[in-house]
mmCIF file of C-alpha atoms in Angstrom:
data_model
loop_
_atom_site.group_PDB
_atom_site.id
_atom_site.type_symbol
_atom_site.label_atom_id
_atom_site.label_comp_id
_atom_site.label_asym_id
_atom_site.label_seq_id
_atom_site.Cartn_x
_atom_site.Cartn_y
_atom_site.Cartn_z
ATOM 1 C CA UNK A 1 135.697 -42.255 -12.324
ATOM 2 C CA UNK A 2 137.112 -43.572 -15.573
ATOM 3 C CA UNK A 3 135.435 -45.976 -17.666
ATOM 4 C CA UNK A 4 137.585 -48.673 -16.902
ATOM 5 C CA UNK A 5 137.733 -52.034 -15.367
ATOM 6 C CA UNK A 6 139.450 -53.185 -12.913
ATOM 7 C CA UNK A 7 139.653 -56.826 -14.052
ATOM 8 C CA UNK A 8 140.597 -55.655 -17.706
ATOM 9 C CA UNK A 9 144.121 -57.364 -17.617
ATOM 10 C CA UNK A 10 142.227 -60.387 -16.370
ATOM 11 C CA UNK A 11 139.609 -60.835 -18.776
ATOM 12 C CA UNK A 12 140.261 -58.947 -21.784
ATOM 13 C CA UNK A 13 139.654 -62.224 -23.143
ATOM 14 C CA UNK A 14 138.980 -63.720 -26.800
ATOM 15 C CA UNK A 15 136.968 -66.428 -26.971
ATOM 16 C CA UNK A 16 136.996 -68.075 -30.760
ATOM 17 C CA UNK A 17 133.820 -69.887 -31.327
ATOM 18 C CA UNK A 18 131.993 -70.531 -34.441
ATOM 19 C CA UNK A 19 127.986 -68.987 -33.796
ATOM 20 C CA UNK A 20 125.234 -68.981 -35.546
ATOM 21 C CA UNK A 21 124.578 -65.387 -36.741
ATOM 22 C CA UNK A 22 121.361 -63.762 -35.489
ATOM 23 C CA UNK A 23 118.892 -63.560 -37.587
ATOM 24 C CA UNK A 24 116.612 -61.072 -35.780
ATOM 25 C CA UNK A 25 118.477 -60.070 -33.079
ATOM 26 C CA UNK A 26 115.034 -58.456 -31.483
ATOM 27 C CA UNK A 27 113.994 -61.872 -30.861
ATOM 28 C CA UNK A 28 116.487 -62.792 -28.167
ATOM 29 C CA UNK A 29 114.918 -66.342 -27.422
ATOM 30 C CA UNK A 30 112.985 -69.230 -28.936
ATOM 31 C CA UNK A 31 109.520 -69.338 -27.419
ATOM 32 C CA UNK A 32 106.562 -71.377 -27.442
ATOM 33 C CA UNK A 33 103.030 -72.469 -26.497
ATOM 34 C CA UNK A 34 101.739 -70.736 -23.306
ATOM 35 C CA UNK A 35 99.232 -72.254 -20.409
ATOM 36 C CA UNK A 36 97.297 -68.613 -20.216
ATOM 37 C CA UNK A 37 98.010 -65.375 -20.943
ATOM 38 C CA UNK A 38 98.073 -62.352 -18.557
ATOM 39 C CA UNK A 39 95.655 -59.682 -18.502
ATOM 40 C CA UNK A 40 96.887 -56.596 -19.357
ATOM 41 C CA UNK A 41 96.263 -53.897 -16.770
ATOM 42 C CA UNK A 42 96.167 -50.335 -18.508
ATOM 43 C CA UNK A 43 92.996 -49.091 -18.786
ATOM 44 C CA UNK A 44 91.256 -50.907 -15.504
ATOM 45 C CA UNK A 45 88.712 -48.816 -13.196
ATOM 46 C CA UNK A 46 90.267 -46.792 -10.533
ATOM 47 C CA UNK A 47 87.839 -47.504 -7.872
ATOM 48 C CA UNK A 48 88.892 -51.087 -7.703
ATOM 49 C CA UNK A 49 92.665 -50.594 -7.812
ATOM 50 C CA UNK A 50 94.787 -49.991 -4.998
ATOM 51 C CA UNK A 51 97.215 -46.310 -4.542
ATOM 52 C CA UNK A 52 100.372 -48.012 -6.099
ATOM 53 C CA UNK A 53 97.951 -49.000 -9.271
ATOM 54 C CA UNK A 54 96.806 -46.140 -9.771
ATOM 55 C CA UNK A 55 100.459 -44.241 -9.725
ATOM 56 C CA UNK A 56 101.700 -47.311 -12.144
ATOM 57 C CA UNK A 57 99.063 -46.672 -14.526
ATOM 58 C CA UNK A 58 99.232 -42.360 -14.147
ATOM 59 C CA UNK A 59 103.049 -43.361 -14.920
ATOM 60 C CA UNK A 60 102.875 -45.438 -17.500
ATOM 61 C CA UNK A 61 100.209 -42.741 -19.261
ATOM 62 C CA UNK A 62 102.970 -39.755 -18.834
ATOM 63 C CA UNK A 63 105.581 -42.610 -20.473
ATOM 64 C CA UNK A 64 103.319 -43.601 -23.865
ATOM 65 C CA UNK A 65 104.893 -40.344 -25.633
ATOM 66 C CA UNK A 66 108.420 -41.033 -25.083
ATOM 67 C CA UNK A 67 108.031 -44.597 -25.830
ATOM 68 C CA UNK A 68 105.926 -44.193 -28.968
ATOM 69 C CA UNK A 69 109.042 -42.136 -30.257
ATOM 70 C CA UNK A 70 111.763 -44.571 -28.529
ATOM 71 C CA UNK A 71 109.505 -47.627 -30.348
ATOM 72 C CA UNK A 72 110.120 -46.113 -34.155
ATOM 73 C CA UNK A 73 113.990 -45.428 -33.184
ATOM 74 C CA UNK A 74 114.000 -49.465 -32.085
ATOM 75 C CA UNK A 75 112.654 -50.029 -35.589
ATOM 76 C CA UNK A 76 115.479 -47.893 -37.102
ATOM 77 C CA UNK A 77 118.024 -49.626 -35.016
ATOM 78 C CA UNK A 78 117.375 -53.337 -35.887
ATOM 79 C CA UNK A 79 120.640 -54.551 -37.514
ATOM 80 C CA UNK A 80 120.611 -56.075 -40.748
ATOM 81 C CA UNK A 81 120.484 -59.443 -41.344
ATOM 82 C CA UNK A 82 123.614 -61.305 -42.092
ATOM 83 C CA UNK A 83 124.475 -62.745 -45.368
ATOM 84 C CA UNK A 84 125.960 -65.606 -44.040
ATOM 85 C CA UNK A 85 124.795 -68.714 -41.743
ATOM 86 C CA UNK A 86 128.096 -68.504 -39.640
ATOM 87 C CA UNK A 87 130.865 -66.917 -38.777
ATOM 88 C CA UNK A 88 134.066 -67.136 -36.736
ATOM 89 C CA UNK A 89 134.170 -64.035 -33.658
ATOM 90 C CA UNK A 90 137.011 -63.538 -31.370
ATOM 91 C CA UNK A 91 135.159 -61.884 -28.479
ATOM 92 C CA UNK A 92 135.827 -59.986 -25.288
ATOM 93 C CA UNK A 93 134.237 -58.359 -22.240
ATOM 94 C CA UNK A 94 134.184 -54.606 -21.665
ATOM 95 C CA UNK A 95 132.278 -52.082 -19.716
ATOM 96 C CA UNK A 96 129.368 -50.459 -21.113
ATOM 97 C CA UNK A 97 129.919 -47.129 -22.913
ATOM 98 C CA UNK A 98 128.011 -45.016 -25.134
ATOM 99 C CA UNK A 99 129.138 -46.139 -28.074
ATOM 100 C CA UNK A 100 127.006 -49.470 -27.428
ATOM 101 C CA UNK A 101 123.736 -47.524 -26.213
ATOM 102 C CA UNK A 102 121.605 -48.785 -29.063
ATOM 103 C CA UNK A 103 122.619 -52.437 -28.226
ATOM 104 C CA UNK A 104 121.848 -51.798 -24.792
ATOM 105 C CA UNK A 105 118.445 -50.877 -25.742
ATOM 106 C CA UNK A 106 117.523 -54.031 -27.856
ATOM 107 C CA UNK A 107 118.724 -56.352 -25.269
ATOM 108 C CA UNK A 108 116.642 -54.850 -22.442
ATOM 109 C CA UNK A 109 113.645 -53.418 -23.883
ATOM 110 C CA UNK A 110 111.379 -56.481 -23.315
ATOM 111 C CA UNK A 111 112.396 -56.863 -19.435
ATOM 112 C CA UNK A 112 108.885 -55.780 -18.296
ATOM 113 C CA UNK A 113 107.813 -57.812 -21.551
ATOM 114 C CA UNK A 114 105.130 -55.744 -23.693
ATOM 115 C CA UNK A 115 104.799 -53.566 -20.446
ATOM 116 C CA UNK A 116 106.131 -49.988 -21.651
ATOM 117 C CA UNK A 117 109.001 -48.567 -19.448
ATOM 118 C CA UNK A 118 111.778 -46.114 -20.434
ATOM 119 C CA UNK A 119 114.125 -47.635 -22.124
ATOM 120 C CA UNK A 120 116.287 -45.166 -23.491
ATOM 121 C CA UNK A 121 116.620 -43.992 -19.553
ATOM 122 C CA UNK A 122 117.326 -47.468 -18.188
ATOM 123 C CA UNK A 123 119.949 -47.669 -20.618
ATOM 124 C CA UNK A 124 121.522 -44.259 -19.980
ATOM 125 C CA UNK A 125 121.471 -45.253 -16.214
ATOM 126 C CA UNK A 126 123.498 -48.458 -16.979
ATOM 127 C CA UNK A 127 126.268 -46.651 -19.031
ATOM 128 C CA UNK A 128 126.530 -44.063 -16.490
ATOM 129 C CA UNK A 129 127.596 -46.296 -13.607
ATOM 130 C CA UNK A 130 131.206 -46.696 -15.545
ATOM 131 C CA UNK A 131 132.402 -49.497 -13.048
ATOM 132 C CA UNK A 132 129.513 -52.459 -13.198
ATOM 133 C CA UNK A 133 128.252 -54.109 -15.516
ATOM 134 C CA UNK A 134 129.729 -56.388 -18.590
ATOM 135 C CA UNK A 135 129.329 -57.222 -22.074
ATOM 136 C CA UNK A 136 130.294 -59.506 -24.144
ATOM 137 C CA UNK A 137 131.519 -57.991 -27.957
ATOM 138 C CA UNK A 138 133.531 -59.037 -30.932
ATOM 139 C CA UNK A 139 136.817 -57.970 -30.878
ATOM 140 C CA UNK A 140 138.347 -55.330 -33.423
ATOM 141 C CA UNK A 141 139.776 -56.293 -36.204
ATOM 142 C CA UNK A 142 143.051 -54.684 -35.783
ATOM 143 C CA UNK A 143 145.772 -56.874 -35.368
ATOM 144 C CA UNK A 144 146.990 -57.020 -39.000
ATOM 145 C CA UNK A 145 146.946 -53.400 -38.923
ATOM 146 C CA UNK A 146 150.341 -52.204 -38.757
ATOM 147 C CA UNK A 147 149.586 -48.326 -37.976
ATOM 148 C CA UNK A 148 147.842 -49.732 -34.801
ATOM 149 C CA UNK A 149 150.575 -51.721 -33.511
ATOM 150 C CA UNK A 150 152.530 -49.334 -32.192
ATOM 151 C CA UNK A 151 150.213 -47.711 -29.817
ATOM 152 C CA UNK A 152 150.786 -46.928 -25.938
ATOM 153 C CA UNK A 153 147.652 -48.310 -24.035
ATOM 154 C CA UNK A 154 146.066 -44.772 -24.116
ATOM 155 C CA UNK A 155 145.960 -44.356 -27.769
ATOM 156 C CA UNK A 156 144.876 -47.471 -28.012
ATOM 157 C CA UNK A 157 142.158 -47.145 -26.182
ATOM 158 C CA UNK A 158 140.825 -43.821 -27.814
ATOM 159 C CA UNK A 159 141.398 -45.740 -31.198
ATOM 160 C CA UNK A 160 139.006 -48.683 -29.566
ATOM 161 C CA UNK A 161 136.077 -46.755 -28.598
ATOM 162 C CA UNK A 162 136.349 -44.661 -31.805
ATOM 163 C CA UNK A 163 135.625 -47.951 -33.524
ATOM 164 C CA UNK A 164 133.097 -49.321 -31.339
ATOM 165 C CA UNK A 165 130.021 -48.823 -33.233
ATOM 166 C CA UNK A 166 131.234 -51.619 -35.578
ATOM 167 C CA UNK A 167 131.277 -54.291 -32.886
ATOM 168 C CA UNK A 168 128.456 -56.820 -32.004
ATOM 169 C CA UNK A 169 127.022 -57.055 -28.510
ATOM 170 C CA UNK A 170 125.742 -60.288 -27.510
ATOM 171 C CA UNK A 171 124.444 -59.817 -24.202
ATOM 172 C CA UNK A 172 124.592 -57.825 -20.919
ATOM 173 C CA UNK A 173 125.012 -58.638 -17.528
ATOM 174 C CA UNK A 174 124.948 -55.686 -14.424
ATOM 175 C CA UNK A 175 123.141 -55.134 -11.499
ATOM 176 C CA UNK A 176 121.175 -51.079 -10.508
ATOM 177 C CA UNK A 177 120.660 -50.192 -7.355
ATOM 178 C CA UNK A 178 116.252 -50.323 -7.300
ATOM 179 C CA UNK A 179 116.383 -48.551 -4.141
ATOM 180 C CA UNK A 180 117.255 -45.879 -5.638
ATOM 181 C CA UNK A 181 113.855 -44.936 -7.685
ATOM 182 C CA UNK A 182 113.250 -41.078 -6.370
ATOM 183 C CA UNK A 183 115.178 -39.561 -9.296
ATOM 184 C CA UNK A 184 114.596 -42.328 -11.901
ATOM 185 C CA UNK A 185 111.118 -42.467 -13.364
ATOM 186 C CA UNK A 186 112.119 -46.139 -15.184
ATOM 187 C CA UNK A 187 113.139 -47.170 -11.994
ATOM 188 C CA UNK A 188 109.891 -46.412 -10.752
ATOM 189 C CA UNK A 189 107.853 -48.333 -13.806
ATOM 190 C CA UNK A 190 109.479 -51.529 -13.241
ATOM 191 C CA UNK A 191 108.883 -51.131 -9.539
ATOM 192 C CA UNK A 192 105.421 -50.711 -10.410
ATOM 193 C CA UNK A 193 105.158 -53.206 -12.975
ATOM 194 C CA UNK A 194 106.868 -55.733 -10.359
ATOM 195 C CA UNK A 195 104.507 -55.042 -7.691
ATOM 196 C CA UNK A 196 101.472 -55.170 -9.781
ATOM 197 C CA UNK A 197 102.640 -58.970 -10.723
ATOM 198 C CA UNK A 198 103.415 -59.972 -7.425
ATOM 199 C CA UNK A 199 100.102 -58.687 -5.833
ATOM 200 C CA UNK A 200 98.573 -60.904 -9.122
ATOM 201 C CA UNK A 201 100.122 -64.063 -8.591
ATOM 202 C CA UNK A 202 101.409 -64.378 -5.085
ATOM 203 C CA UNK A 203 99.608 -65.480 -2.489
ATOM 204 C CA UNK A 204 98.536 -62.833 0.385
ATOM 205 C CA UNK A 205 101.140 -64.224 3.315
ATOM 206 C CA UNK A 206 104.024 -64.258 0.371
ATOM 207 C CA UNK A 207 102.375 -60.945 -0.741
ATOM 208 C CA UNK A 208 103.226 -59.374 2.674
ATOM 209 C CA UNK A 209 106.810 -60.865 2.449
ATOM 210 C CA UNK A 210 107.219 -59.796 -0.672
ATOM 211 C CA UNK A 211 106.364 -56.215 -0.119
ATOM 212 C CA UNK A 212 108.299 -56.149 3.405
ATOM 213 C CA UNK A 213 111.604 -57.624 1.512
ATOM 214 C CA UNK A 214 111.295 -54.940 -1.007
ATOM 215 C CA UNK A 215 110.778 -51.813 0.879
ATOM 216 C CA UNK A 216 113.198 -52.294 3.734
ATOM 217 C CA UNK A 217 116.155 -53.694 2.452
ATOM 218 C CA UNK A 218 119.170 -52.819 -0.163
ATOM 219 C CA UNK A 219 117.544 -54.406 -3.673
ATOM 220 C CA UNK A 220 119.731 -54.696 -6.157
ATOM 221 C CA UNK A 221 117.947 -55.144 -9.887
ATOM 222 C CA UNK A 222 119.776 -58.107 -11.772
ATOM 223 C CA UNK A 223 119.941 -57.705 -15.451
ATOM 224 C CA UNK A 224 120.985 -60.410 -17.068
ATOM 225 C CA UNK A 225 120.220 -60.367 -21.085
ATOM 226 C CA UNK A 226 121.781 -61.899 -23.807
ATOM 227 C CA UNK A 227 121.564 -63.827 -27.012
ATOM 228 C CA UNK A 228 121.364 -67.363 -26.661
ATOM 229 C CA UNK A 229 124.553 -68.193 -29.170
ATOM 230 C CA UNK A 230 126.592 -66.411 -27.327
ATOM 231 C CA UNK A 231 129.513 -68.955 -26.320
ATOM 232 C CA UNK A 232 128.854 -70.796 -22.883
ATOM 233 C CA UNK A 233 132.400 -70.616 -21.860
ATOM 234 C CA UNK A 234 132.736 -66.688 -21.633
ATOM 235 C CA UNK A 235 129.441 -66.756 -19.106
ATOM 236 C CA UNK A 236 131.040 -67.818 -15.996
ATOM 237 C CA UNK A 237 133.183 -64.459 -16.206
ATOM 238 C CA UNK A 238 129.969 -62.123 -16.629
ATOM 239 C CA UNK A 239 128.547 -63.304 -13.799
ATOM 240 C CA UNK A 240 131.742 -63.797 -11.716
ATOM 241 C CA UNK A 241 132.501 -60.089 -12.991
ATOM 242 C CA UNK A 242 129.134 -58.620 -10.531
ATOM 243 C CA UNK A 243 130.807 -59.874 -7.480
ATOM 244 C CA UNK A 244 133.907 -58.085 -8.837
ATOM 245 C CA UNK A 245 132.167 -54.735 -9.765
ATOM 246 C CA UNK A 246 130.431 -54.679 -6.750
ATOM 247 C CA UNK A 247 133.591 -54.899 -4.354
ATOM 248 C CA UNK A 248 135.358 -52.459 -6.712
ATOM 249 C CA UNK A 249 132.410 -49.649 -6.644
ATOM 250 C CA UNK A 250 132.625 -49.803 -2.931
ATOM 251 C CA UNK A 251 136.272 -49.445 -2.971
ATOM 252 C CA UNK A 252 136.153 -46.100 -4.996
ATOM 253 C CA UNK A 253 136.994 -42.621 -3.340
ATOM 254 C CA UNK A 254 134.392 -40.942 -5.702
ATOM 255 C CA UNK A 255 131.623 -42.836 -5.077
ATOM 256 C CA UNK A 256 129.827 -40.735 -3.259
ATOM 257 C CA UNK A 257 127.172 -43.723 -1.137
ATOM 258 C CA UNK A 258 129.622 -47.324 -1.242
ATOM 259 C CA UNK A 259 127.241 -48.498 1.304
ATOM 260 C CA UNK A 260 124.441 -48.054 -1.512
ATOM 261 C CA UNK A 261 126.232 -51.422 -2.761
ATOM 262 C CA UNK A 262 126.117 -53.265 -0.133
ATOM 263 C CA UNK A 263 123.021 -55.424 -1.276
ATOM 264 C CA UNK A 264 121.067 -57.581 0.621
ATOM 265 C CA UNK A 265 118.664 -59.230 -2.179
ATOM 266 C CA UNK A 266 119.114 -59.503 -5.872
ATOM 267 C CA UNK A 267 115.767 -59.204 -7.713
ATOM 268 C CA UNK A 268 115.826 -61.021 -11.101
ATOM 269 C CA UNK A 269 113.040 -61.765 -14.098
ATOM 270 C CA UNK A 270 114.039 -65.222 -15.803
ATOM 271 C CA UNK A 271 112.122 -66.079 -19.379
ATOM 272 C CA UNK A 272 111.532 -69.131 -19.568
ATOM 273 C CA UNK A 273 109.538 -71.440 -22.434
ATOM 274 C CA UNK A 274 105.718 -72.549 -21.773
ATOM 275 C CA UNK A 275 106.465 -75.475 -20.892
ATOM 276 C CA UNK A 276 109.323 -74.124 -17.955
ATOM 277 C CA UNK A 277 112.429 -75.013 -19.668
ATOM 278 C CA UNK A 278 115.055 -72.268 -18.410
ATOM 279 C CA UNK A 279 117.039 -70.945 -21.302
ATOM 280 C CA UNK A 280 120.063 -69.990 -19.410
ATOM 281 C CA UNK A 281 120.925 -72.689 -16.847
ATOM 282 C CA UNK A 282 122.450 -70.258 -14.220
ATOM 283 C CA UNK A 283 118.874 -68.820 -13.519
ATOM 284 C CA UNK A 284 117.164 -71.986 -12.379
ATOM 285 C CA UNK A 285 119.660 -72.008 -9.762
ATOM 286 C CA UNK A 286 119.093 -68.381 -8.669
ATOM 287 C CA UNK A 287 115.425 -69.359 -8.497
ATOM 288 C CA UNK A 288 115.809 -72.671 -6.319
ATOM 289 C CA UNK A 289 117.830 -70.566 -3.724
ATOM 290 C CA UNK A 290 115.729 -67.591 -3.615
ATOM 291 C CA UNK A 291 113.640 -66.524 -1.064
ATOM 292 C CA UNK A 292 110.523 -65.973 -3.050
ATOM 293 C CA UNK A 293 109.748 -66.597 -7.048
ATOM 294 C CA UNK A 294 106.222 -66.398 -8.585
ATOM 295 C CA UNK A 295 105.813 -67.177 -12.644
ATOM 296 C CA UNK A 296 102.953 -65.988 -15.215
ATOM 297 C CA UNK A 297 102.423 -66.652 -18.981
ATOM 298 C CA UNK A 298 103.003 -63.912 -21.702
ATOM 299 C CA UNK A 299 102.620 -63.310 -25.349
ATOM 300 C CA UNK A 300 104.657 -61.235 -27.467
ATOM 301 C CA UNK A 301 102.447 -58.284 -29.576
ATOM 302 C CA UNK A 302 104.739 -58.898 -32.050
ATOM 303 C CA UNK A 303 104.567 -62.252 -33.214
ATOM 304 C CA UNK A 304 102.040 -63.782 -30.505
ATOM 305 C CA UNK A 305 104.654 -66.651 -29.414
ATOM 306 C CA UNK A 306 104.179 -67.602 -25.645
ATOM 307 C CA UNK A 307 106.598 -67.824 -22.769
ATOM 308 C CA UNK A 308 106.537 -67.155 -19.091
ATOM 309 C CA UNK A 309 108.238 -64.868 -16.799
ATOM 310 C CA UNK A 310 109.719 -65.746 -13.277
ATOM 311 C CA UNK A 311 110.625 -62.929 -10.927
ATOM 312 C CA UNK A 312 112.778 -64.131 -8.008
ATOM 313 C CA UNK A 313 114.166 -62.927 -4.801
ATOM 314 C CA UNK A 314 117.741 -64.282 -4.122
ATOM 315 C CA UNK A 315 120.110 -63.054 -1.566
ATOM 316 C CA UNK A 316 123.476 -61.625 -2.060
ATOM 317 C CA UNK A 317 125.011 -63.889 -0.310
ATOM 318 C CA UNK A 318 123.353 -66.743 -2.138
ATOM 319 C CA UNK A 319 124.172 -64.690 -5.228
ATOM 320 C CA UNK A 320 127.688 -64.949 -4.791
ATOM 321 C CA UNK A 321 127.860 -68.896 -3.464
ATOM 322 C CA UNK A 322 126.453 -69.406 -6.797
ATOM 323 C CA UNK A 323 128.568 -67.863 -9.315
ATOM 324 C CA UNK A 324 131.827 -68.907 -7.206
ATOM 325 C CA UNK A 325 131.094 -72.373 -8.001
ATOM 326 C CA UNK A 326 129.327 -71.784 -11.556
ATOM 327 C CA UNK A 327 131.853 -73.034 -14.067
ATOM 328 C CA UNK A 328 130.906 -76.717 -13.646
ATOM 329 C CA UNK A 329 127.335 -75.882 -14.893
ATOM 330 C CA UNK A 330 129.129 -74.600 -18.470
ATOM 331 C CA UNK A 331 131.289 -76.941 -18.787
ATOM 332 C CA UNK A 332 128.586 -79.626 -19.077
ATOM 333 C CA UNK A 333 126.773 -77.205 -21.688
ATOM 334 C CA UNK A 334 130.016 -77.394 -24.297
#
């Protein structure tokens, strides 16, 4: 399959907007005072741990190598900050490719929080499914160029991703399938990481749904990541844009399991602030319709700021009610 889009015509869109420039763009949200803190789990005794413990933590011990190496390359590959306070960006919304695997890593690296996972092989796993998933760039500044104006759509497009690296992405919005964790050890992390929290903080008889929900039906993984001056208007089209993916994957002759994407939950992790003030709006609705949500406090390594994590449940269906009808919930945000 190509890396293309099949709603490319549609919304190849530029969005002008005046944005603050980020200043570290690590630091995706503003965060603040905590109730409690987690415990961290590494490093607990075996004996009073259950079997899918004690595979998380023999998991997390074959990942500390890797991510050691992948946590000096994220050091390398914060961008500079910006000179100025603001600037004007035309933007539009493309698939992911490789030229944006470095941004792909900084947006998701703190989905499990200060949890270690492999990054570099969710991200890999993202690119490689060439027809879902959406982000939001700058444009290229080409349209005063007159060598480029001439171009068929082909050449164009070789000329685009040649120049990608010098784009900004500002967020990224796709769904994995997190059935589908036999050949993907990051797969299996967060899966282990998610469990772990749920057994935590749920109560037994939601514990037992929970766990039922997960193992028996088609679970897609929602990642939805981005920086939080990224225009509100151009969000109703990343989310509307899963629904669109989806159907599209399924429709493909070379897809060699459609029926992979037929989901029947989405399960998402929201950050919100301490005090449970959702930072994108479109997530407290996902979590008043799901089926099952739990919350817990955390605190960055980094800078010790606190902030909470939800983890949600929501079906499909419920999924999709949502985003039809979400461009009323932006419009009151401009």
């Amino acid at each position: 399959m190509e890396k293309t889009k099949k709603r490319d015509e549609k919304t190849k869109k530029k969005e002008t907007e005046e944005i603050e420039t980020p200043q570290e763009e690590e630091e995706e949200e503003i965060i603040g005072e905590g109730d409690h803190s987690d415990e961290d789990f590494e490093g607990e005794d075996d004996s009073d741990m259950s079997e899918e413990e004690i595979m998380f933590n023999k998991i997390l011990k074959r990942q500390k190598v890797k991510e050691d190496s992948d946590e000096e390359e994220k050091e390398k590959e914060t961008p500079d900050d910006k000179s100025e306070d603001n600037l004007q960006a035309d933007f539009e919304i493309v698939a992911p490719c490789e030229s944006f695997f470095h941004s792909i890593k900084m947006l998701i690296q703190k989905l499990c929080d200060e949890q270690k996972f492999d990054i570099s092989g969710l991200a890999d796993a993202l690119i490689e499914q060439q027809s879902l998933g959406s982000l939001p760039v700058t444009t290229l500044d080409i349209d005063l160029d007159a060598k480029y104006k001439n171009l068929d759509d082909k050449d164009f497009e070789k000329m685009r991703i040649k120049h990608n690296n010098d784009r900004d992405v500002y967020g990224i919005t796709t769904v994995i399938n997190f059935c589908d964790r036999e050949d993907k050890p990051f797969l299996e992390e967060i899966y282990g990481y998610v469990m772990y929290k749920a057994k935590k903080f749920l109560q037994k008889d939601q514990i037992k749904k929970f766990i039922s929900i997960l193992n028996s039906k088609k679970i897609g993984l929602f990642i939805n990541e981005r920086y939080l001056n990224l225009p509100v208007n151009l969000i109703p089209d990343l989310l509307k844009g899963i629904v669109e993916d989806i159907n599209f994957t399924k429709q493909q002759d070379d897809v060699e399991n459609p029926e992979a994407y037929d989901f029947d939950y989405f399960i998402g992790m929201a950050k919100i602030s301490s005090d449970n003030l959702y930072y994108k709006p479109e997530e407290e609705r996902f979590i008043e319709k799901s089926v099952i949500s739990f919350k817990f406090s955390c605190k960055s390594d980094e800078n010790q700021e606190q902030y909470k994590r939800v983890i949600y449940l929501l079906k499909y269906s419920k999924f999709r009610n949502i985003v039809e009808n979400i461009d009323g919930l932006f419009k009151e945000k401009e």
